[in-house]
Amino acid sequence: MTKRALITGITGQDGAYLAQLLLSKGYEVFGMARRSSSSDINTSRLKWLKIDRDVRIVDGNLLDLSGLIRLVQDIKPDEVYNLAAQSFVASSWQQPILTSQVTALGVTNVLEALRLVRPEARFYQASSSEMYGLVQNPIQSETTPFYPRSPYAVAKLYGHWITVNYRESFGLHASSGILFNHESPLRGIEFVTRKVTNGVARIKLGLERELRLGNITAQRDWGHAKDYVQAMWLMLQQDKPDDYVVATGRTSTVRTMCEIAFSHAGLNIDEHLVIDPAFFRPAEVELLLGDPSKAKAKLGWEPTTSMEDMIREMVDADLERLK
Ligand code: NDP
Ligand code: GDR
């Protein structure tokens, strides 16, 4: 029997890579996207991966419970991956209520739809290392206490606990993946890695002279999105649902990541990088470093791409795009 998967957030970075992975495994993939008045749904990432014709796009919004119920009734998915969110941390201070409605309550909407019409479906929640925030331990694992530092992180913490709660209350096969930052050439342009690789490519091609960033001392555990969607799928193949940290176990500063990008393009970082207080956040997450031992031991998952190789791949992709 062909398995059916429903992915919310299909137009985003992870939606594209997860769809590619599931298609390669023979799944029928349904991708939920919000209707837009600007003609087509934005399928540019699916097009980049050449899978836009293979994914069945269905209309839906995390805020609309009855629409979600109808979707689940129609599709009868075996697996549901909830990737949709207002996912940009910086915007969450500008739109805290929307962020709560989508990124927090939206999770309950999907879980309710499953509980009501498809309790046998397996569920994946896209939780985040941002939940650790003001870190309570220098290396963060599944047992490290959370301390969210943005409206986004607070909303994700709700999404995480409601997933755990539906598992414990109703026996849903619901897993929460606590994923650390993961990037790729398909990363949204507002996130720091892509902002840097796109900025470097523009400077290299003479389209720009400077790159303006905020806090470059922040440290992140950066992996490749293509690796991380494998972990999502593996979680839903386990007999028992559970929560897993997915990370590389290495951390670097934003500055180090920038140096790799500039030097790959043969540019001197100090001639172009400008610190702009406009990009500082009201509360910062200074350090993230994940311990992926559980994912390795139970899922057999390991990252395959180093941060350095990934940043070089992103610079090359941006140069190619701009040319
Ligand atoms: P993106 O920002 O690239 O994608 C977010 C997706 O959510 C888009 O498809 C967007 O649609 C959709 N969306 C937003 N609001 C709604 C809504 N109301 N109803 C339906 N869909 C909506 O995120 P990523 O792919 O990077 O991340 C996927 C998930 O994983 C997110 O939940 C994110 O918070 C989480 N996460 C990401 C990490 C990372 O490093 N990338 C790390 C940890 C967690 P549209 O195109 O219409 O805006
Ligand atoms: P993050 O990613 O907030 O960790 O959330 P982002 O790339 O936005 O920021 C990483 C760090 O870089 C610093 N920074 C800047 N960030 C941006 N975007 N723009 C800048 O100009 C800039 N200058 C410095 C930030 O202050 C921060 O410390 C991402 C998202 O994908 C979330 O959805 C996800 O949950 C987490 O990763 C894990």
PDB file of N, CA and C and ligand atoms in Angstrom, residues 87-89 128-130 152 179-181 183 187 190-193 195 212-216 218 220 222 254 279 281 284-285 288, ligand 2:
ATOM      1  N   SER A  87       7.847  31.483  11.397  1.00  0.00           N
ATOM      2  CA  SER A  87       9.088  30.863  11.880  1.00  0.00           C
ATOM      3  C   SER A  87      10.240  31.841  12.063  1.00  0.00           C
ATOM      4  N   PHE A  88      10.029  33.109  11.758  1.00  0.00           N
ATOM      5  CA  PHE A  88      11.138  34.071  11.863  1.00  0.00           C
ATOM      6  C   PHE A  88      11.111  34.722  13.247  1.00  0.00           C
ATOM      7  N   VAL A  89      12.129  34.416  14.035  1.00  0.00           N
ATOM      8  CA  VAL A  89      12.182  34.862  15.432  1.00  0.00           C
ATOM      9  C   VAL A  89      12.028  36.381  15.528  1.00  0.00           C
ATOM     10  N   SER A 128      11.686  23.342  18.309  1.00  0.00           N
ATOM     11  CA  SER A 128      12.879  24.138  18.000  1.00  0.00           C
ATOM     12  C   SER A 128      13.836  24.284  19.178  1.00  0.00           C
ATOM     13  N   SER A 129      15.106  24.362  18.855  1.00  0.00           N
ATOM     14  CA  SER A 129      16.130  24.635  19.862  1.00  0.00           C
ATOM     15  C   SER A 129      15.945  26.019  20.490  1.00  0.00           C
ATOM     16  N   GLU A 130      15.181  26.896  19.824  1.00  0.00           N
ATOM     17  CA  GLU A 130      14.890  28.212  20.427  1.00  0.00           C
ATOM     18  C   GLU A 130      14.220  28.054  21.786  1.00  0.00           C
ATOM     19  N   TYR A 152       8.187  33.835  19.561  1.00  0.00           N
ATOM     20  CA  TYR A 152       8.270  32.627  18.727  1.00  0.00           C
ATOM     21  C   TYR A 152       8.595  31.407  19.592  1.00  0.00           C
ATOM     22  N   LEU A 179      14.619  20.495  16.732  1.00  0.00           N
ATOM     23  CA  LEU A 179      15.649  20.680  15.728  1.00  0.00           C
ATOM     24  C   LEU A 179      16.418  21.976  15.948  1.00  0.00           C
ATOM     25  N   PHE A 180      17.736  21.855  15.867  1.00  0.00           N
ATOM     26  CA  PHE A 180      18.593  23.028  15.922  1.00  0.00           C
ATOM     27  C   PHE A 180      18.631  23.632  14.514  1.00  0.00           C
ATOM     28  N   ASN A 181      19.204  24.846  14.403  1.00  0.00           N
ATOM     29  CA  ASN A 181      19.173  25.574  13.119  1.00  0.00           C
ATOM     30  C   ASN A 181      19.652  24.693  11.977  1.00  0.00           C
ATOM     31  N   GLU A 183      19.936  24.793   7.573  1.00  0.00           N
ATOM     32  CA  GLU A 183      19.993  25.764   6.480  1.00  0.00           C
ATOM     33  C   GLU A 183      20.197  25.023   5.172  1.00  0.00           C
ATOM     34  N   ARG A 187      16.974  28.138   2.054  1.00  0.00           N
ATOM     35  CA  ARG A 187      16.659  28.879   3.267  1.00  0.00           C
ATOM     36  C   ARG A 187      16.057  30.239   2.913  1.00  0.00           C
ATOM     37  N   GLU A 190      15.708  35.970   4.875  1.00  0.00           N
ATOM     38  CA  GLU A 190      15.789  36.800   6.078  1.00  0.00           C
ATOM     39  C   GLU A 190      16.622  36.147   7.191  1.00  0.00           C
ATOM     40  N   PHE A 191      16.852  34.839   7.094  1.00  0.00           N
ATOM     41  CA  PHE A 191      17.625  34.151   8.138  1.00  0.00           C
ATOM     42  C   PHE A 191      19.119  34.406   7.907  1.00  0.00           C
ATOM     43  N   VAL A 192      19.898  34.387   8.988  1.00  0.00           N
ATOM     44  CA  VAL A 192      21.238  34.970   8.890  1.00  0.00           C
ATOM     45  C   VAL A 192      22.162  34.270   7.885  1.00  0.00           C
ATOM     46  N   THR A 193      22.113  32.934   7.819  1.00  0.00           N
ATOM     47  CA  THR A 193      23.038  32.255   6.883  1.00  0.00           C
ATOM     48  C   THR A 193      22.766  32.679   5.448  1.00  0.00           C
ATOM     49  N   LYS A 195      21.054  35.283   4.435  1.00  0.00           N
ATOM     50  CA  LYS A 195      21.295  36.716   4.268  1.00  0.00           C
ATOM     51  C   LYS A 195      22.776  36.936   3.961  1.00  0.00           C
ATOM     52  N   ARG A 212      24.966  44.311   6.210  1.00  0.00           N
ATOM     53  CA  ARG A 212      24.642  44.831   7.549  1.00  0.00           C
ATOM     54  C   ARG A 212      24.025  43.724   8.400  1.00  0.00           C
ATOM     55  N   LEU A 213      24.657  43.453   9.537  1.00  0.00           N
ATOM     56  CA  LEU A 213      24.178  42.405  10.437  1.00  0.00           C
ATOM     57  C   LEU A 213      24.049  42.936  11.856  1.00  0.00           C
ATOM     58  N   GLY A 214      23.369  42.146  12.695  1.00  0.00           N
ATOM     59  CA  GLY A 214      23.216  42.503  14.104  1.00  0.00           C
ATOM     60  C   GLY A 214      24.286  41.840  14.968  1.00  0.00           C
ATOM     61  N   ASN A 215      23.851  40.970  15.872  1.00  0.00           N
ATOM     62  CA  ASN A 215      24.749  40.355  16.847  1.00  0.00           C
ATOM     63  C   ASN A 215      25.554  39.214  16.216  1.00  0.00           C
ATOM     64  N   ILE A 216      26.834  39.461  15.960  1.00  0.00           N
ATOM     65  CA  ILE A 216      27.629  38.422  15.288  1.00  0.00           C
ATOM     66  C   ILE A 216      28.385  37.542  16.279  1.00  0.00           C
ATOM     67  N   ALA A 218      26.633  35.772  18.528  1.00  0.00           N
ATOM     68  CA  ALA A 218      25.718  34.664  18.844  1.00  0.00           C
ATOM     69  C   ALA A 218      26.277  33.379  18.243  1.00  0.00           C
ATOM     70  N   ARG A 220      25.562  29.369  17.039  1.00  0.00           N
ATOM     71  CA  ARG A 220      24.522  28.443  16.612  1.00  0.00           C
ATOM     72  C   ARG A 220      25.126  27.109  16.203  1.00  0.00           C
ATOM     73  N   TRP A 222      24.678  24.737  13.531  1.00  0.00           N
ATOM     74  CA  TRP A 222      24.064  24.753  12.197  1.00  0.00           C
ATOM     75  C   TRP A 222      24.270  23.437  11.442  1.00  0.00           C
ATOM     76  N   VAL A 254      28.204  33.615  14.583  1.00  0.00           N
ATOM     77  CA  VAL A 254      27.746  34.188  13.315  1.00  0.00           C
ATOM     78  C   VAL A 254      28.969  34.734  12.564  1.00  0.00           C
ATOM     79  N   PHE A 279      19.414  45.382  13.713  1.00  0.00           N
ATOM     80  CA  PHE A 279      19.203  43.928  13.652  1.00  0.00           C
ATOM     81  C   PHE A 279      19.415  43.238  15.000  1.00  0.00           C
ATOM     82  N   ARG A 281      18.187  42.060  18.637  1.00  0.00           N
ATOM     83  CA  ARG A 281      16.871  41.611  19.094  1.00  0.00           C
ATOM     84  C   ARG A 281      16.632  42.054  20.530  1.00  0.00           C
ATOM     85  N   GLU A 284      18.151  38.075  23.300  1.00  0.00           N
ATOM     86  CA  GLU A 284      18.934  37.244  22.377  1.00  0.00           C
ATOM     87  C   GLU A 284      19.133  35.839  22.946  1.00  0.00           C
ATOM     88  N   VAL A 285      19.282  34.898  22.044  1.00  0.00           N
ATOM     89  CA  VAL A 285      19.734  33.549  22.400  1.00  0.00           C
ATOM     90  C   VAL A 285      21.203  33.506  22.019  1.00  0.00           C
ATOM     91  N   LEU A 288      23.645  28.130  21.270  1.00  0.00           N
ATOM     92  CA  LEU A 288      22.926  26.869  21.100  1.00  0.00           C
ATOM     93  C   LEU A 288      23.927  25.808  20.678  1.00  0.00           C
TER      94      LEU A 288
HETATM   95  P1  GDR B   2      17.277  31.926  14.611  1.00  0.00           P
HETATM   96  O1  GDR B   2      17.860  32.175  13.145  1.00  0.00           O
HETATM   97  O2  GDR B   2      16.781  33.159  15.238  1.00  0.00           O
HETATM   98  O3  GDR B   2      18.330  31.144  15.351  1.00  0.00           O
HETATM   99  O4  GDR B   2      16.011  31.012  14.296  1.00  0.00           O
HETATM  100  P2  GDR B   2      18.424  33.471  12.423  1.00  0.00           P
HETATM  101  O5  GDR B   2      19.213  32.960  11.289  1.00  0.00           O
HETATM  102  O6  GDR B   2      17.358  34.474  12.153  1.00  0.00           O
HETATM  103  O7  GDR B   2      19.398  34.115  13.535  1.00  0.00           O
HETATM  104  C1  GDR B   2      20.542  33.423  14.011  1.00  0.00           C
HETATM  105  C2  GDR B   2      21.392  34.364  14.852  1.00  0.00           C
HETATM  106  O8  GDR B   2      21.997  35.332  13.995  1.00  0.00           O
HETATM  107  C3  GDR B   2      21.891  36.601  14.631  1.00  0.00           C
HETATM  108  N1  GDR B   2      21.935  37.671  13.629  1.00  0.00           N
HETATM  109  C4  GDR B   2      21.052  37.880  12.649  1.00  0.00           C
HETATM  110  N2  GDR B   2      19.950  37.186  12.287  1.00  0.00           N
HETATM  111  C5  GDR B   2      19.262  37.625  11.205  1.00  0.00           C
HETATM  112  N3  GDR B   2      18.184  36.934  10.807  1.00  0.00           N
HETATM  113  N4  GDR B   2      19.601  38.767  10.531  1.00  0.00           N
HETATM  114  C6  GDR B   2      20.702  39.499  10.866  1.00  0.00           C
HETATM  115  O9  GDR B   2      21.005  40.516  10.238  1.00  0.00           O
HETATM  116  C7  GDR B   2      21.471  39.036  11.970  1.00  0.00           C
HETATM  117  N5  GDR B   2      22.595  39.473  12.570  1.00  0.00           N
HETATM  118  C8  GDR B   2      22.871  38.651  13.578  1.00  0.00           C
HETATM  119  C9  GDR B   2      20.565  36.538  15.355  1.00  0.00           C
HETATM  120  O10 GDR B   2      20.492  37.583  16.330  1.00  0.00           O
HETATM  121  C10 GDR B   2      20.640  35.133  15.926  1.00  0.00           C
HETATM  122  O11 GDR B   2      21.370  35.123  17.110  1.00  0.00           O
HETATM  123  C11 GDR B   2      16.045  29.979  13.306  1.00  0.00           C
HETATM  124  C12 GDR B   2      14.638  29.870  12.695  1.00  0.00           C
HETATM  125  O12 GDR B   2      14.686  28.989  11.607  1.00  0.00           O
HETATM  126  C13 GDR B   2      13.654  29.356  13.715  1.00  0.00           C
HETATM  127  O13 GDR B   2      12.396  29.103  13.089  1.00  0.00           O
HETATM  128  C14 GDR B   2      14.207  28.059  14.312  1.00  0.00           C
HETATM  129  O14 GDR B   2      13.333  27.556  15.280  1.00  0.00           O
HETATM  130  C15 GDR B   2      15.584  28.294  14.915  1.00  0.00           C
HETATM  131  O15 GDR B   2      16.436  28.765  13.892  1.00  0.00           O
HETATM  132  C16 GDR B   2      16.186  27.028  15.485  1.00  0.00           C
END
